[in-house]
Short mmCIF file of C-alpha atoms and ligand atoms in Angstrom, two decimals:
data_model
loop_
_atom_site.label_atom_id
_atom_site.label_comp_id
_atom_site.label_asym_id
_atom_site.label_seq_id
_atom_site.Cartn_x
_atom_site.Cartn_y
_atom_site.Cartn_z
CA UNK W 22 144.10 127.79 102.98
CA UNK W 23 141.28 125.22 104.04
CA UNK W 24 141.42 122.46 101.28
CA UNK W 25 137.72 120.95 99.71
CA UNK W 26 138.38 117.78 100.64
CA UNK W 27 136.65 115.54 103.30
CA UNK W 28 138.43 115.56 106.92
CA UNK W 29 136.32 112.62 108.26
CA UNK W 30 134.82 111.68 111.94
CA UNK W 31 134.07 108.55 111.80
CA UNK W 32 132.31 106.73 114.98
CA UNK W 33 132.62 103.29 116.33
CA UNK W 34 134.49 100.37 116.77
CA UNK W 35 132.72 97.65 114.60
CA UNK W 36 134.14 95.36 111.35
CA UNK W 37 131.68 97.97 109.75
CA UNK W 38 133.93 100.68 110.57
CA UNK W 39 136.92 98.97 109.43
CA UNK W 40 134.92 98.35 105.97
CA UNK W 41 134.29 101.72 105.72
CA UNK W 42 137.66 103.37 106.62
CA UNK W 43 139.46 101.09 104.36
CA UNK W 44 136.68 101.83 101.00
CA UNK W 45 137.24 106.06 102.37
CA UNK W 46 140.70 105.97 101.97
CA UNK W 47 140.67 104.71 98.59
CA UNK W 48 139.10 108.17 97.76
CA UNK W 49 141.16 111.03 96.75
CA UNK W 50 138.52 113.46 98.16
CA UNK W 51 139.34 112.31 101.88
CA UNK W 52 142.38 113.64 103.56
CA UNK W 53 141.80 111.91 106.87
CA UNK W 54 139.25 109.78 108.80
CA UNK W 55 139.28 110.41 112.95
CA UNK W 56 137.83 106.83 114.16
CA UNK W 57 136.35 106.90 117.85
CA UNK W 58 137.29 104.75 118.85
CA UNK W 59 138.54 102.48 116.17
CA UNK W 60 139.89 99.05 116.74
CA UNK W 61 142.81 97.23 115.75
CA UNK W 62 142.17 97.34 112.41
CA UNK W 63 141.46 100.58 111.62
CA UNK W 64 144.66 101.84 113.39
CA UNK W 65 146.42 100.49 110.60
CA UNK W 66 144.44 101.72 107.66
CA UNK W 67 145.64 104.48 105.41
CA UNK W 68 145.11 108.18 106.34
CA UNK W 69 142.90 106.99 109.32
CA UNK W 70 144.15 107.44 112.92
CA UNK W 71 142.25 105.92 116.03
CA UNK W 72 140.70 108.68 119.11
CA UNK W 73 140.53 107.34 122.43
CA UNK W 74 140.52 110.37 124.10
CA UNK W 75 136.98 111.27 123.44
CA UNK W 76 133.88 109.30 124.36
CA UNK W 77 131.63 107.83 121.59
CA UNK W 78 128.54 108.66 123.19
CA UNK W 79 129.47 112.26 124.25
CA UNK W 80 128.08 114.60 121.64
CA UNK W 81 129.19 117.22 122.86
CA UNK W 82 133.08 116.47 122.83
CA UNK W 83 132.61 114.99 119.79
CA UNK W 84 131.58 118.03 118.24
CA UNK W 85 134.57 119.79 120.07
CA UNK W 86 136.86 117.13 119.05
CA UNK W 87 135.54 117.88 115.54
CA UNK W 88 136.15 121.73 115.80
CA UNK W 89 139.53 121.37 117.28
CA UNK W 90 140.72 119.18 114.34
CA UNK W 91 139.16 120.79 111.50
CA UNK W 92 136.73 118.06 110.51
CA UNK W 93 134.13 118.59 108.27
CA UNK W 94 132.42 115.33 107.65
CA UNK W 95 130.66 112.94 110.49
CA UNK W 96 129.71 109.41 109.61
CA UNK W 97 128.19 107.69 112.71
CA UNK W 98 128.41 103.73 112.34
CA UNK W 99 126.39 102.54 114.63
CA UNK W 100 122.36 102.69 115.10
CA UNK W 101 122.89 103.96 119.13
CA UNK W 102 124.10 107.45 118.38
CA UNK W 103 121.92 108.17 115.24
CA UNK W 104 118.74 107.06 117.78
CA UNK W 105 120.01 109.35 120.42
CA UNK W 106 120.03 112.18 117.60
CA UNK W 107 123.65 112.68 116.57
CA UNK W 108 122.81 114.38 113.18
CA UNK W 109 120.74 116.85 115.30
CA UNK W 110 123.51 117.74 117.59
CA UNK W 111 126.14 118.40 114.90
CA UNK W 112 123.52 120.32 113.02
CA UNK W 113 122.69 122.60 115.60
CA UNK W 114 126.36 122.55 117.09
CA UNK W 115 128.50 121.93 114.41
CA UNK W 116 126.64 123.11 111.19
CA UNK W 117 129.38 123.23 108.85
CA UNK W 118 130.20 119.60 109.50
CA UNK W 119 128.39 117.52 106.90
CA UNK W 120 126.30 114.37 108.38
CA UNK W 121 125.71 111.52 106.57
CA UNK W 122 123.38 109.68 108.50
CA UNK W 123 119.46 110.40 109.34
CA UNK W 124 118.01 112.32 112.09
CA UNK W 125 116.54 111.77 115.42
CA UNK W 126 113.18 111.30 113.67
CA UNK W 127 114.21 109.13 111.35
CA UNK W 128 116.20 107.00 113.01
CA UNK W 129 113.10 105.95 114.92
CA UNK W 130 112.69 103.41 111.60
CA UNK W 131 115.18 101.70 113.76
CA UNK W 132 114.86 102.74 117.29
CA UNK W 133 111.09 102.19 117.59
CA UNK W 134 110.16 99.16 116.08
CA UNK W 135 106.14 99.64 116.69
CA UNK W 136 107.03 103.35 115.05
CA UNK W 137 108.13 101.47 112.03
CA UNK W 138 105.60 98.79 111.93
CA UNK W 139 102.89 101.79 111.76
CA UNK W 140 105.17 103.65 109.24
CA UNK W 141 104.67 100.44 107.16
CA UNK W 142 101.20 99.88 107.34
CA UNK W 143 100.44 103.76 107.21
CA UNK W 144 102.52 103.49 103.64
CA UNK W 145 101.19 99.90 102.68
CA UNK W 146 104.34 98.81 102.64
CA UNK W 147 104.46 94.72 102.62
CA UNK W 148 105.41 93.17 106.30
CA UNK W 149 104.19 90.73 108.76
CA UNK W 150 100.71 91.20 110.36
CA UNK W 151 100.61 92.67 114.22
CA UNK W 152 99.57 94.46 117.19
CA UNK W 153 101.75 96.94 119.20
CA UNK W 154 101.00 96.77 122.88
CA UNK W 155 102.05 98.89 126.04
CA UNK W 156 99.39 96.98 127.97
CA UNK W 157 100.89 93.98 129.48
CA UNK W 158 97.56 91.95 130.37
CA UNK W 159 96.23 93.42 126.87
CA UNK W 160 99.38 91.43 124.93
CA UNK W 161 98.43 88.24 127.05
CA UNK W 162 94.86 88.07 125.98
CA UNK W 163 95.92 88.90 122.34
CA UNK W 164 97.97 85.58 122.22
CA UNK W 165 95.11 83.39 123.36
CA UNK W 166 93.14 84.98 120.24
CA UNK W 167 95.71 84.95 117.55
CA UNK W 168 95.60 82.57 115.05
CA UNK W 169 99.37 81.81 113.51
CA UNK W 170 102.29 81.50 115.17
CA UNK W 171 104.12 84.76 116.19
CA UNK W 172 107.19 86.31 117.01
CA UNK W 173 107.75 89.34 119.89
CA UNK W 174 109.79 92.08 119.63
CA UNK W 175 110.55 94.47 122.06
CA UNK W 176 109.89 98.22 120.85
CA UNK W 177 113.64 100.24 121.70
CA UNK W 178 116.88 99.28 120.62
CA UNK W 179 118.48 95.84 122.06
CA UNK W 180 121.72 94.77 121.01
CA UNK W 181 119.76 92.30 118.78
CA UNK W 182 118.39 90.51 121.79
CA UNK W 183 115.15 91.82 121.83
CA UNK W 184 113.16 89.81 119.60
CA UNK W 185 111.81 86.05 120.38
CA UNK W 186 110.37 83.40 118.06
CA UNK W 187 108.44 81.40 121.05
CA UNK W 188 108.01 77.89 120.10
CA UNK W 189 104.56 77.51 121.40
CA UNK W 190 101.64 79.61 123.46
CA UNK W 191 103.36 79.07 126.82
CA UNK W 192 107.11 80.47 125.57
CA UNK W 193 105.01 82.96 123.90
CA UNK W 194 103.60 84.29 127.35
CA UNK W 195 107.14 83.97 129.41
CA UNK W 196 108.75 86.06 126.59
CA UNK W 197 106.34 88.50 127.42
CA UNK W 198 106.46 88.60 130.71
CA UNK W 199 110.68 88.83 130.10
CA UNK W 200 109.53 91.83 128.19
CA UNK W 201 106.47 93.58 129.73
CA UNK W 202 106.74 92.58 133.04
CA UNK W 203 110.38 91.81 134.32
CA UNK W 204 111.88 94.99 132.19
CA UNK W 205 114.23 92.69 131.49
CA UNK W 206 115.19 94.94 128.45
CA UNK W 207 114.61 98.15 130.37
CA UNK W 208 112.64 100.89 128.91
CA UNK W 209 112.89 99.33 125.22
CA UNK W 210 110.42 96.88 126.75
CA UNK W 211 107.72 99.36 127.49
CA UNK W 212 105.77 98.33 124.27
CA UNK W 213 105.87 95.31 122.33
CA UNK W 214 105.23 94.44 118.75
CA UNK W 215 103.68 90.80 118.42
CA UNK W 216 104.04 90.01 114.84
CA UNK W 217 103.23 87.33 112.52
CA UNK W 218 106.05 84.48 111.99
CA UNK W 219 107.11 84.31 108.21
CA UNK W 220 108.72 81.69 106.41
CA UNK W 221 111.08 81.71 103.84
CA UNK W 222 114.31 83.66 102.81
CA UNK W 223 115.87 86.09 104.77
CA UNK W 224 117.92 89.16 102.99
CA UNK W 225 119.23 92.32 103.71
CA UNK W 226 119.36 95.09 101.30
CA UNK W 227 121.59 98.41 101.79
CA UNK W 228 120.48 101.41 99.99
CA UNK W 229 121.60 104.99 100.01
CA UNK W 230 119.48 107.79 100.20
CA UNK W 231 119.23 111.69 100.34
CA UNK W 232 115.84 111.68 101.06
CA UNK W 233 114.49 111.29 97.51
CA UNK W 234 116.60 109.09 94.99
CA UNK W 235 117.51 105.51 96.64
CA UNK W 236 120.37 103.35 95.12
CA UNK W 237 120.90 99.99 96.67
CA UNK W 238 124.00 97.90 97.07
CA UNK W 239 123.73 93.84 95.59
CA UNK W 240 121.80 92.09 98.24
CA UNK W 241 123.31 90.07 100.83
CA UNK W 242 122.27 87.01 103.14
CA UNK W 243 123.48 86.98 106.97
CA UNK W 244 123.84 83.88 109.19
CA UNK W 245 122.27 85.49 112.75
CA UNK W 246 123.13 81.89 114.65
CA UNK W 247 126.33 80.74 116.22
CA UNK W 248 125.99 77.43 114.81
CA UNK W 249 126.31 75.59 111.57
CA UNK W 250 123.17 74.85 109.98
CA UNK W 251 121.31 77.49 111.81
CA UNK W 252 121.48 76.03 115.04
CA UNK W 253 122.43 77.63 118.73
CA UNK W 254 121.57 81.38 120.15
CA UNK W 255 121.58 84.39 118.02
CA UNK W 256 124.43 86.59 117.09
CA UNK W 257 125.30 89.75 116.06
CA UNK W 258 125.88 87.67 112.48
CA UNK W 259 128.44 85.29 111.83
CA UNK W 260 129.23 85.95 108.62
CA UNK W 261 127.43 86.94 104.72
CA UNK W 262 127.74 86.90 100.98
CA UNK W 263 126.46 88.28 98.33
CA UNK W 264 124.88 89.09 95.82
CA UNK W 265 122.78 86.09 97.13
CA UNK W 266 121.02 84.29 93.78
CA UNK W 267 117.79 82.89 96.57
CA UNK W 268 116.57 86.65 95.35
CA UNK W 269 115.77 86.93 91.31
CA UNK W 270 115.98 89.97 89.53
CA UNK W 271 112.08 89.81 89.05
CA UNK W 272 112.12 90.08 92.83
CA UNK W 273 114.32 92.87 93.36
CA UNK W 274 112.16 94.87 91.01
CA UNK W 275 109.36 94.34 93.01
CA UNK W 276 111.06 95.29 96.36
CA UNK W 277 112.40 98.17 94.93
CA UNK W 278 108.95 99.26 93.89
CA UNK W 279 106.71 98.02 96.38
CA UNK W 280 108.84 98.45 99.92
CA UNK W 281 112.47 100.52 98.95
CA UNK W 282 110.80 103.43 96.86
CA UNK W 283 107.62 103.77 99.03
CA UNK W 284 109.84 103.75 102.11
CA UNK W 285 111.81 107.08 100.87
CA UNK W 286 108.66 108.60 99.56
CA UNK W 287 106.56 108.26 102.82
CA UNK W 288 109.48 109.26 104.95
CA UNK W 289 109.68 112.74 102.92
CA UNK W 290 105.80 112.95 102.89
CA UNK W 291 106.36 113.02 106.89
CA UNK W 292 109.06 115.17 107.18
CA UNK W 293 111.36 112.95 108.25
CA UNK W 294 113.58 112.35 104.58
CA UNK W 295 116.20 109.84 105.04
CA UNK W 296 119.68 110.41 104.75
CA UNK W 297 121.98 107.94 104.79
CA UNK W 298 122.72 104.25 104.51
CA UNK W 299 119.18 102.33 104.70
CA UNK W 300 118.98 98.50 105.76
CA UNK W 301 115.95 96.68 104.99
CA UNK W 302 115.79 93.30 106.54
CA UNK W 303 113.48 91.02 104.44
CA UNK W 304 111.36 87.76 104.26
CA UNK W 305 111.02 86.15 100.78
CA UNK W 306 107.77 84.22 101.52
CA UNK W 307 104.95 82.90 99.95
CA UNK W 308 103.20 85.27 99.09
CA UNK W 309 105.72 88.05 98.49
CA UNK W 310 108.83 89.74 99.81
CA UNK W 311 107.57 91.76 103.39
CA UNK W 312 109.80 93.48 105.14
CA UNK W 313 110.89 92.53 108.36
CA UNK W 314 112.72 95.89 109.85
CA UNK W 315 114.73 98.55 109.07
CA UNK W 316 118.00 99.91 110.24
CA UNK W 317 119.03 103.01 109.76
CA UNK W 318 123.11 102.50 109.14
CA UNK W 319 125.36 99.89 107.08
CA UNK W 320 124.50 96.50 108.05
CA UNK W 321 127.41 94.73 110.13
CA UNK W 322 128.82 91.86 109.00
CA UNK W 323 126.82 92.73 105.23
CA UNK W 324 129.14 95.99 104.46
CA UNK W 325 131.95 93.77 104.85
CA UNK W 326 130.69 91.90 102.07
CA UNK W 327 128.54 94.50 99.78
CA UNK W 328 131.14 97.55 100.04
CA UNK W 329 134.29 94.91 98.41
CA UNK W 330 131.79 95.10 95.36
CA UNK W 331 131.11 99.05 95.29
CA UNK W 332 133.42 100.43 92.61
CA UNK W 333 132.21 103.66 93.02
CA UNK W 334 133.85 106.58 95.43
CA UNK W 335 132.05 105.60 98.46
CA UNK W 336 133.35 109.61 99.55
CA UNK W 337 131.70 111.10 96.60
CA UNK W 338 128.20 109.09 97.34
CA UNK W 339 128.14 110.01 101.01
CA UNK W 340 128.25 113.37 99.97
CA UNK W 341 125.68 113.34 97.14
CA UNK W 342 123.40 111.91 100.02
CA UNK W 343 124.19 115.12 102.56
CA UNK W 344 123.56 117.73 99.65
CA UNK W 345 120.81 115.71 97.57
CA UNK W 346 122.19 114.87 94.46
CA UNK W 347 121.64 111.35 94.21
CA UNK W 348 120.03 111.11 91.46
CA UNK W 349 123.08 112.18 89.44
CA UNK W 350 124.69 109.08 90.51
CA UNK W 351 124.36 105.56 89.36
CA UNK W 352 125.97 102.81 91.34
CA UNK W 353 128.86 100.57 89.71
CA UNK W 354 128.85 97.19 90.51
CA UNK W 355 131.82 94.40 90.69
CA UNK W 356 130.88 91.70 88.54
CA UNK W 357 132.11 89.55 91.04
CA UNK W 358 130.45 87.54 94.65
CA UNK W 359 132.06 88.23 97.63
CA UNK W 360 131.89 86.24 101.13
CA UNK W 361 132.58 87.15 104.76
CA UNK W 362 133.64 85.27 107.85
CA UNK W 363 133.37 86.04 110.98
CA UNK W 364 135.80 84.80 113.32
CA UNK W 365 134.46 85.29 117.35
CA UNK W 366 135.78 83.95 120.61
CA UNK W 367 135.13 81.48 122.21
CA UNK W 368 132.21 81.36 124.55
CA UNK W 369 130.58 84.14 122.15
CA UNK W 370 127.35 85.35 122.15
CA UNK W 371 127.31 84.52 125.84
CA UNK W 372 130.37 85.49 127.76
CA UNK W 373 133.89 85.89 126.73
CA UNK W 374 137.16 86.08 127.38
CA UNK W 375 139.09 89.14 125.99
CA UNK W 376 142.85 90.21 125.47
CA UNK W 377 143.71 86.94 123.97
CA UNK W 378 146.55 87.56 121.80
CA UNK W 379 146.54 87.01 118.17
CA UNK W 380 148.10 86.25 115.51
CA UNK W 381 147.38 87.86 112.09
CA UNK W 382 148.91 87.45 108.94
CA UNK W 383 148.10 90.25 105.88
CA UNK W 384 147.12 89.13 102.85
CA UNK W 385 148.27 90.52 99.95
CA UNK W 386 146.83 93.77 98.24
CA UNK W 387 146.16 91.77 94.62
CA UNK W 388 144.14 88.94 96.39
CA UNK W 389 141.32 90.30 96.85
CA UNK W 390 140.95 89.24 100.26
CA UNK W 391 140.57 91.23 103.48
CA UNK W 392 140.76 90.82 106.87
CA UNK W 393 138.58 93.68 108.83
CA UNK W 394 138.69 93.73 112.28
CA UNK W 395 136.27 94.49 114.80
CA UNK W 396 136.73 93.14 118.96
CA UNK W 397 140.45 93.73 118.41
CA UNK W 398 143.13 96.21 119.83
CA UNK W 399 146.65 96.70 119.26
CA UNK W 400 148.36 97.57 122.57
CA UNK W 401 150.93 99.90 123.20
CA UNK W 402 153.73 96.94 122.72
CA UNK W 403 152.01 96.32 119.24
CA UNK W 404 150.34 93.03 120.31
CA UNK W 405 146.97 92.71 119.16
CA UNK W 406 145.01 90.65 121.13
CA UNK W 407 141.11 90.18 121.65
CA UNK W 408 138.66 92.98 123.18
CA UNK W 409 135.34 91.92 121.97
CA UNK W 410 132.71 88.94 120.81
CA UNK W 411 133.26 89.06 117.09
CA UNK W 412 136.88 89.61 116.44
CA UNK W 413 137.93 89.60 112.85
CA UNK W 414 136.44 88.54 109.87
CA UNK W 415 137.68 87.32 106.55
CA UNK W 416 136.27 88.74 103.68
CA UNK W 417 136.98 87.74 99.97
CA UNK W 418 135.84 88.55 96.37
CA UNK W 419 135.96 86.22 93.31
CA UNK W 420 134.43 85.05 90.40
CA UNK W 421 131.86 83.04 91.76
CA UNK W 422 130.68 82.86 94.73
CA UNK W 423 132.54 79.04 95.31
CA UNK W 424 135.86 81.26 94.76
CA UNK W 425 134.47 83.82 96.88
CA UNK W 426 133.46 81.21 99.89
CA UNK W 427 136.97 79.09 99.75
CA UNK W 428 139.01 82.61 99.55
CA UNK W 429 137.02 83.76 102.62
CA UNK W 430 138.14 80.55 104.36
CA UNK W 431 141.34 80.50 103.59
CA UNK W 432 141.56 84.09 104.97
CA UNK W 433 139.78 82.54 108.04
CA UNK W 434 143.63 80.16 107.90
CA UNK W 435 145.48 83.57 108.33
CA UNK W 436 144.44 84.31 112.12
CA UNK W 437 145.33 82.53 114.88
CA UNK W 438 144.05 82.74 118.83
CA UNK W 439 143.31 80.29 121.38
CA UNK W 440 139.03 79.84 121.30
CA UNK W 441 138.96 81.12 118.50
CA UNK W 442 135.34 79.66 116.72
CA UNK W 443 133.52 80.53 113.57
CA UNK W 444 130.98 78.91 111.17
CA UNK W 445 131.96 76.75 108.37
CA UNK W 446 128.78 77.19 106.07
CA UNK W 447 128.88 80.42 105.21
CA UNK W 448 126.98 80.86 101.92
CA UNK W 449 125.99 76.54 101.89
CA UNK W 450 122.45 77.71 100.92
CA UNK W 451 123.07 79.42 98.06
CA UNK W 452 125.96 76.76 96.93
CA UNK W 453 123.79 73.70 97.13
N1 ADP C 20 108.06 88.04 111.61
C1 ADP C 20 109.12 87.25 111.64
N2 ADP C 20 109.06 85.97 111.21
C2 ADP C 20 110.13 85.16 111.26
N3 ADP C 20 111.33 85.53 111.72
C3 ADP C 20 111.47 86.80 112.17
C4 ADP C 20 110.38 87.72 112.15
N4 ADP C 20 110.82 88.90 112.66
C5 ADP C 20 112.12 88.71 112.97
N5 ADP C 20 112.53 87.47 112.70
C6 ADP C 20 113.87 86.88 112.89
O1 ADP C 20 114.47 87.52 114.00
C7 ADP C 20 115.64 88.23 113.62
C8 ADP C 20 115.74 89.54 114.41
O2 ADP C 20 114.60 90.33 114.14
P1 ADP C 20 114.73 91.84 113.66
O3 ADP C 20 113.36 92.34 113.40
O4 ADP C 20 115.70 91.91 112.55
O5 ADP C 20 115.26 92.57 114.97
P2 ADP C 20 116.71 92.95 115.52
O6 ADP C 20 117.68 92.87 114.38
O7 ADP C 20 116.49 94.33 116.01
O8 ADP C 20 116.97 91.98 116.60
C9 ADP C 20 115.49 88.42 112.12
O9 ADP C 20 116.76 88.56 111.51
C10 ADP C 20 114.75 87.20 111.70
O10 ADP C 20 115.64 86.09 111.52
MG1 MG C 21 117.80 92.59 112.42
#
């Protein structure tokens, strides 16, 4: 007899994924969690077992892949599927499978960035000034009119590479011509958002959603650059806490009701409701929180941090998103801050070695810390060694967020690899 409970796919390879397989199993609803690919980490989770047999990006043997095995239940980690219209396929393909994540539509909050800078100002939804552009020569006269500093963004998706705070007029019109003219980010270069630079705070807020209620997680604070003190290239993110205390309560009411809310409500008024996990990166300036963009699936390094603190069944709120019942959910909260540190290899974000081998040593269950992995494999000899830019984080939860910080570094203590490099002022903003 087919059982009720969840037989998860889960897709990716991330410290996100690793997050998220280790809060599923926790849930007596889920039997087992298929990760494609996985990574070292979540090979060894509970009930979870790594495919590397199907392709991530194949939809269609994913769905087959699903059939074969019985699943009912898709989570896609990362934004690239999700834009490519994952939920679609399954839906059409695979319609007893469950999807928690949004459609092809609206994942375009993430996968078109002049789409969601319209979406905002269609919705009056608080963010940086601009112009969207698809006319090269048009986006180089604009900058010789503009009046504050800016920052340009290529429209598509681009591994977090495609956005760049020029220094002055002349950067301003080479990172166009990167953009516009060279291609150099392909196709999601074809238009261009040139936006107004903000100053102040940055923080990211996850939220569920199923399309009407929205219940966010504590909001977090991510460190984008390799270096301490904000200094070198940009990153995936080297590391987060939170809740961050830079954001009051007083503000948090107000983003809920001015940019969260409105966001959910103008998405249904279009007919694009969102389903899933929503990210809303944010400015704390001046005049106002404005929001800088949205993704459209758990954060990565922030669920590392924010899901520790989630005491509800993160099973049983993925679902209530799928069939919308939300609202008959409130979130539970650990009264506690957590911290994450991300540990990446050397030569990371520019080029890396990879199958360094490592050392790792497991903390204990009572600790409350965790080490979730993400570039990391475990070969067929059991030797895990290195297979990506960000390798493992340490993530720990604690009374304050001091505890939190110096259990997240002493985590950091447990692995060992040659190169191996991470920040060592995670959360120094908020501590000062
Ligand atoms: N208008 C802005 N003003 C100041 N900084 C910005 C602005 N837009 C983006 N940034 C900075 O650039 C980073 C990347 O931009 P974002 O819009 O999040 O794109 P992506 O994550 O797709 O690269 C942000 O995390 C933020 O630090
Ligand atoms: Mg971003």
């Amino acid at each position: 007899m087919p059982s009720d409970k969840l037989r998860i796919l889960l897709v990716g390879n991330g410290g996100r994924e690793h997050v998220l397989a280790w809060k599923l199993a926790q849930s007596d609803k889920v039997e087992c969690i298929h990760v494609v690919p996985g990574n070292g980490g979540t090979a060894g989770v509970e009930k979870c077992q790594n495919i590397t047999s199907v392709k991530d990006t194949d939809c269609a043997a994913l769905v087959k892949h699903a059939n074969d095995h019985n699943l009912n239940f898709l989570i896609p980690g990362p934004e690239a599927p999700l834009v490519a219209g994952i939920t679609d396929h399954f839906n059409k393909y695979a319609p007893t499978v469950q999807v928690f994540g949004p459609s092809e539509a609206a994942a375009r909050m993430e996968g078109s960035k002049t789409f969601s800078k319209d979406f905002m100002k269609r919705h009056m939804i608080p963010t940086a000034a601009y112009e969207n552009f698809t006319d090269y020569n048009a986006a180089r006269n604009y900058l010789d009119v503009v009046s504050h500093p800016v920052v340009i963004k290529a429209d598509g998706l681009a591994g977090g590479k495609g956005v760049i705070i020029p220094k002055d007029n002349r950067e301003a019109r080479h990172a166009l011509e990167s953009i516009m003219a060279n291609h150099d980010f392909g196709d999601a270069g074809n238009s261009v958002v040139v936006e107004e630079f903000l100053e102040g705070d940055e923080i990211s807020i996850l939220s569920f959603s199923d399309g009407e209620t929205i219940l966010s997680l504590p909001p977090a604070q991510d460190h984008k650059r390799i270096g301490d003190g904000d200094t070198g290239p940009n990153t995936g993110g080297m590391g987060t806490y939170a809740p961050t205390p830079l954001v009051t309560k007083a503000q948090l009411a107000e983003i809920d009701r001015t940019v969260l809310q409105p966001t959910i409500d103008g998405m249904k008024k279009e007919n694009m409701p969102f389903r899933g996990c929503l990210f809303t990166g944010l400015m704390l300036t001046k005049t106002g929180p404005k929001v800088l963009e949205y993704n459209v699936r758990f954060g990565d390094p922030e669920s590392q941090s924010c899901l520790p603190l989630l005491r509800n069944d993160l099973a049983e709120l993925m679902q209530a998103c799928c069939i919308g019942t939300l609202a008959k959910h409130t979130l539970s909260i650990a009264e506690l801050s957590a911290c994450t540190v991300v540990v990446a290899a050397a030569g990371y974000p520019g080029s890396y070695a990879k199958g360094t081998a490592m050392k790792v040593s497991v903390p204990k269950k009572e600790e409350g810390m965790y080490l979730f992995h993400a570039g990391t494999s475990l070969g067929e000899d059991e030797q895990l060694r290195t297979s990506g830019g960000r390798v493992i984080a340490a993530t720990a939860t604690g009374s304050t967020l001091r505890e939190a910080v110096d259990k997240a570094y002493k985590g950091v203590g447990m692995i060992e690899f040659e190169g191996m490099q991470f920040r060592k002022d995670i959360a120094a903003r908020a501590l000062k």
